[in-house]
Short mmCIF file of C-alpha atoms in Angstrom, two decimals:
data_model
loop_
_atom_site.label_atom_id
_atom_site.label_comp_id
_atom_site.label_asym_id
_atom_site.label_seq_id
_atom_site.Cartn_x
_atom_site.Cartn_y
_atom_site.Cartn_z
CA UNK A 3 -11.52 17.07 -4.39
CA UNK A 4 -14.76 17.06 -6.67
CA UNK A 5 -14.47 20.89 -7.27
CA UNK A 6 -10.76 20.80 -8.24
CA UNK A 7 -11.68 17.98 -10.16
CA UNK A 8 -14.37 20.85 -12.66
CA UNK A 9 -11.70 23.60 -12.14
CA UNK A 10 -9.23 21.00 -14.17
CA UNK A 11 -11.96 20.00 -16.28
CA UNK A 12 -12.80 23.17 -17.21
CA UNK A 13 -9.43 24.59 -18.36
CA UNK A 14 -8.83 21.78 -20.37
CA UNK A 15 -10.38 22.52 -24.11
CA UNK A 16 -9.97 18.59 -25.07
CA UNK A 17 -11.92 17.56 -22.92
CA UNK A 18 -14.82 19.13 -24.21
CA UNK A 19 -15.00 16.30 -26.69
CA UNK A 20 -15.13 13.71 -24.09
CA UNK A 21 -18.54 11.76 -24.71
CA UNK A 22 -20.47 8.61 -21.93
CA UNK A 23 -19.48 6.21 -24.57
CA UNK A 24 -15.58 7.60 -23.97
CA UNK A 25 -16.24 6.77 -20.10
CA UNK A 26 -18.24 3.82 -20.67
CA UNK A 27 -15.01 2.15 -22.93
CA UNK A 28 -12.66 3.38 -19.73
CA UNK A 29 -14.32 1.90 -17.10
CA UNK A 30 -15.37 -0.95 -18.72
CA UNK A 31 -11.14 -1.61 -20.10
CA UNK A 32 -10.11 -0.34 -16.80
CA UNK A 33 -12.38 -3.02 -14.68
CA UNK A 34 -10.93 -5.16 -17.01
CA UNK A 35 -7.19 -5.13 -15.99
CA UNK A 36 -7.59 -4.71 -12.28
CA UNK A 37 -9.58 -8.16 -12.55
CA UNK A 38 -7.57 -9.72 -15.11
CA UNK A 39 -4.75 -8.44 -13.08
CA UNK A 40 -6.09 -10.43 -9.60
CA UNK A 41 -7.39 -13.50 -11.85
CA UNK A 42 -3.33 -13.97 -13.27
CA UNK A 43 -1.99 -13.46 -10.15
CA UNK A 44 -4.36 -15.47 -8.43
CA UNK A 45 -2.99 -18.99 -10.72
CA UNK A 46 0.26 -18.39 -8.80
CA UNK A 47 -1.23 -20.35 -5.85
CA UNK A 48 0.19 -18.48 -3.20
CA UNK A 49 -0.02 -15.24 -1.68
CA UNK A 50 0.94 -12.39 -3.85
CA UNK A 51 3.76 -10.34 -2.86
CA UNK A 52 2.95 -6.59 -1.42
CA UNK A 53 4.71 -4.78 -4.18
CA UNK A 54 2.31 -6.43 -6.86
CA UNK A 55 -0.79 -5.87 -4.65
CA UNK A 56 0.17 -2.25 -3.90
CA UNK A 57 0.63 -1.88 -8.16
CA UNK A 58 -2.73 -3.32 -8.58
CA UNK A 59 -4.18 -1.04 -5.99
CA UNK A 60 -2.11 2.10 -7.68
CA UNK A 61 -3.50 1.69 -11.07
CA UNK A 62 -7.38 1.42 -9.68
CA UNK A 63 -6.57 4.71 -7.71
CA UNK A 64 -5.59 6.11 -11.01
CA UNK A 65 -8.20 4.83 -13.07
CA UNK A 66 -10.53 5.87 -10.55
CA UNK A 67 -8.87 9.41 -10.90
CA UNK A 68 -9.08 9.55 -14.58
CA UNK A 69 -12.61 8.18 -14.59
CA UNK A 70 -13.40 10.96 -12.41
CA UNK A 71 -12.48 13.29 -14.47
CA UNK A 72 -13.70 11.89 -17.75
CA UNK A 73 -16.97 11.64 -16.40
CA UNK A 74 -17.24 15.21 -15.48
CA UNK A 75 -16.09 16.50 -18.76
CA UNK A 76 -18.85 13.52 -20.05
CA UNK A 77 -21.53 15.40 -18.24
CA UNK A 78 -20.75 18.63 -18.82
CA UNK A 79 -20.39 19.72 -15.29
CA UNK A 80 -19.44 23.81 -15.16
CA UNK A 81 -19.72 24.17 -11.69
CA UNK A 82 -20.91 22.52 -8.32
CA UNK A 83 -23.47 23.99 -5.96
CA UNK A 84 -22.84 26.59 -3.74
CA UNK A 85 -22.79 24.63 -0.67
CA UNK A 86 -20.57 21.74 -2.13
CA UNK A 87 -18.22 24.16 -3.51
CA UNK A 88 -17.60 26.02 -0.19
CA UNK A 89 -14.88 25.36 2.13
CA UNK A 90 -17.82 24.86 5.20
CA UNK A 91 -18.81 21.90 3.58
CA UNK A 92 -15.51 19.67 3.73
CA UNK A 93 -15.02 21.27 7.53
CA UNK A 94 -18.55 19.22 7.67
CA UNK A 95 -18.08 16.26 5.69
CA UNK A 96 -15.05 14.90 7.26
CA UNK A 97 -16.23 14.71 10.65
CA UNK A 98 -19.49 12.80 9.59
CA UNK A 99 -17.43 10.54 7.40
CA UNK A 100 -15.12 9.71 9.94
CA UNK A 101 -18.54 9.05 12.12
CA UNK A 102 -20.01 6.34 9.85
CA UNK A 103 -16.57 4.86 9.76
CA UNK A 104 -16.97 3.98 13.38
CA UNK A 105 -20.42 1.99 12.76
CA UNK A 106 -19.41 0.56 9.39
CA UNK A 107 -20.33 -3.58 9.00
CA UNK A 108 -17.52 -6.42 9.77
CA UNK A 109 -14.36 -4.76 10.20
CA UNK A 110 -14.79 -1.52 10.77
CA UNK A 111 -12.73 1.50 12.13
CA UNK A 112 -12.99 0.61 15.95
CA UNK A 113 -13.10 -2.88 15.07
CA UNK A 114 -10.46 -5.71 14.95
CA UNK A 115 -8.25 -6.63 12.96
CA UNK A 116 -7.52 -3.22 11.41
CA UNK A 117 -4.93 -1.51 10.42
CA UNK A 118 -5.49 1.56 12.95
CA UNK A 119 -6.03 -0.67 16.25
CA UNK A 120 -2.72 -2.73 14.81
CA UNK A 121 -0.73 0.22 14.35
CA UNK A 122 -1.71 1.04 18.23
CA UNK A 123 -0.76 -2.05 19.33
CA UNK A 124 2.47 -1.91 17.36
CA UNK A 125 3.41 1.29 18.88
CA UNK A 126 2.88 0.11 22.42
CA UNK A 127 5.43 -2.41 22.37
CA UNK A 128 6.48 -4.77 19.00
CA UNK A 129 7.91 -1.80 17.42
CA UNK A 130 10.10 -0.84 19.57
CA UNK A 131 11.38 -4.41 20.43
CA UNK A 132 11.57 -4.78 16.86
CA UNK A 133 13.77 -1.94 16.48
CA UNK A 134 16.04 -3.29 19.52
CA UNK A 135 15.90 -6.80 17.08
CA UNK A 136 17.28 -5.45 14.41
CA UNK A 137 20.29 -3.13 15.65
CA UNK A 138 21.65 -6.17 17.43
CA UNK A 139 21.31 -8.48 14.03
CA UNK A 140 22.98 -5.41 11.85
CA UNK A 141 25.82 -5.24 15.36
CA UNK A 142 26.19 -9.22 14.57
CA UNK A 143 26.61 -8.21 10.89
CA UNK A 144 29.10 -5.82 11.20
CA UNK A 145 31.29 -8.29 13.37
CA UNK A 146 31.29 -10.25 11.15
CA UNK A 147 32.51 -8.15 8.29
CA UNK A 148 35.04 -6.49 10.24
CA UNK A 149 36.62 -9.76 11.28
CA UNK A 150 36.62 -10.44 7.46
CA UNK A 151 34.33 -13.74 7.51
CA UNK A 152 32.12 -14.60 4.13
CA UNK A 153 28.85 -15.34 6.14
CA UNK A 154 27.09 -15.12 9.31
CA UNK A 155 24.41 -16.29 11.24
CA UNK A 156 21.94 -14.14 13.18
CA UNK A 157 18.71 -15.22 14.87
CA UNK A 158 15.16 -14.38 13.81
CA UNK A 159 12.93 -11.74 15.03
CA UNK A 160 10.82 -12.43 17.96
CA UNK A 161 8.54 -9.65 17.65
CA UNK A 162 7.09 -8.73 14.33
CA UNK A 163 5.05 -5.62 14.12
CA UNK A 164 2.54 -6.47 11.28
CA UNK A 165 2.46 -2.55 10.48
CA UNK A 166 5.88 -2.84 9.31
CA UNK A 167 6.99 -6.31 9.35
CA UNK A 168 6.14 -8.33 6.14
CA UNK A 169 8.68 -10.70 5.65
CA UNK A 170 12.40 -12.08 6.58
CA UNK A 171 15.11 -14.31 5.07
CA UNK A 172 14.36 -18.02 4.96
CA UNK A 173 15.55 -19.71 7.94
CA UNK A 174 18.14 -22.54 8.17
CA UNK A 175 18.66 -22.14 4.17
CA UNK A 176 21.81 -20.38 3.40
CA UNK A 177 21.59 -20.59 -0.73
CA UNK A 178 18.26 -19.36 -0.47
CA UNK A 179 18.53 -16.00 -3.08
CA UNK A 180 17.03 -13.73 -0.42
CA UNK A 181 19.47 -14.70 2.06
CA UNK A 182 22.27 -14.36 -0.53
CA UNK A 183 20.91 -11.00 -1.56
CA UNK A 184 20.96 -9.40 1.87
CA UNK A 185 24.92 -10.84 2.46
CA UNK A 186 25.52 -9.35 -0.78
CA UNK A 187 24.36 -5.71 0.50
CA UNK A 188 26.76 -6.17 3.44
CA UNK A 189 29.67 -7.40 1.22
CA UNK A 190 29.05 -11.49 2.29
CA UNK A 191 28.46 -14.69 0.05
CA UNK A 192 25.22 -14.96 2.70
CA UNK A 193 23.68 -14.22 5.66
CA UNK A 194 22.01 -17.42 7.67
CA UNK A 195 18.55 -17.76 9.61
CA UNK A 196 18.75 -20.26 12.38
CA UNK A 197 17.60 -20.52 16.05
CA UNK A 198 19.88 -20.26 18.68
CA UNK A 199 21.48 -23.17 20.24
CA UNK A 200 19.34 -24.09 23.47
#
């Protein structure tokens, strides 16, 4: 990445005028909306939803980009040395990172919970009940539409993968919006959570 990173530096004239105090002001504003970002949020008292978490995490990866970039052009960087510019070295690099990732502190690559052993464990079994889960509940769904009623009720997952599974409708509360949205999508006033009858 780091050479493509001077390539795009390079051909870009403006960025010739790019000084440390120009980088210094970015990092410093950047820093300072990811944490005011996580601070806001944070007042909510409860867990943030995904979509806001995964936004937070998309503008660091872009400030991180930018910074990048800025930083070269800061530095006046022309060109990398030979043996970081040439193909070898990435054919090197990855294998050694992937190495370290294996001994890393706490939770590391071969190391519980992650999201690589959870995506095995998914595969060998939750997903695919999962799947079964949720063919029936759209069956039940489509019943229920074709026999022209306004709602129905279908019965909660069992088995949640975590790799895909984040979360469902509310159970046993019908006016609940979410609920409502999903019978909406189907073309009913609402579609109900509840355990089955014993």
């Amino acid at each position: 990445f780091l050479p493509h990173v001077v390539v795009m530096v390079r051909e870009q004239p403006w960025l010739q005028k790019v000084r440390i105090f120009h980088v210094v002001v970015f990092a410093f504003l950047w820093t300072l909306m990811i944490d005011t970002s996580w601070l806001l949020l944070a007042g909510i008292g409860r867990e943030m939803p995904l979509r806001v978490v995964n936004g937070i995490y998309f503008y660091f990866l872009l400030g991180w980009f930018i910074g990048l970039h800025l930083l070269v052009a800061a530095l006046r960087i022309k060109s990398l040395p030979t043996w970081m510019s040439h193909g070898r070295w990435t054919s090197l690099a990855l294998p050694v990172v992937l190495c370290l990732s294996l001994l890393m502190p706490g939770p590391g690559f071969l190391r519980s919970p992650n999201h690589f052993l959870q995506a095995i464990h998914d595969l060998s079994g939750p997903l695919w009940s999962y799947r079964q889960q949720q063919l029936q509940r759209l069956e039940v769904i489509r019943e229920a539409v074709a026999s022209g009623q306004t709602q129905v009720v279908v019965p909660p997952f069992k088995d949640k993968p975590r790799t895909v599974f984040y979360e469902d409708i509310i159970l046993n509360r019908c006016s609940n919006w979410r609920n409502r949205f999903m019978g909406a999508l189907y073309g009913l006033k609402t579609v109900c959570l509840a355990e089955p009858a014993p």
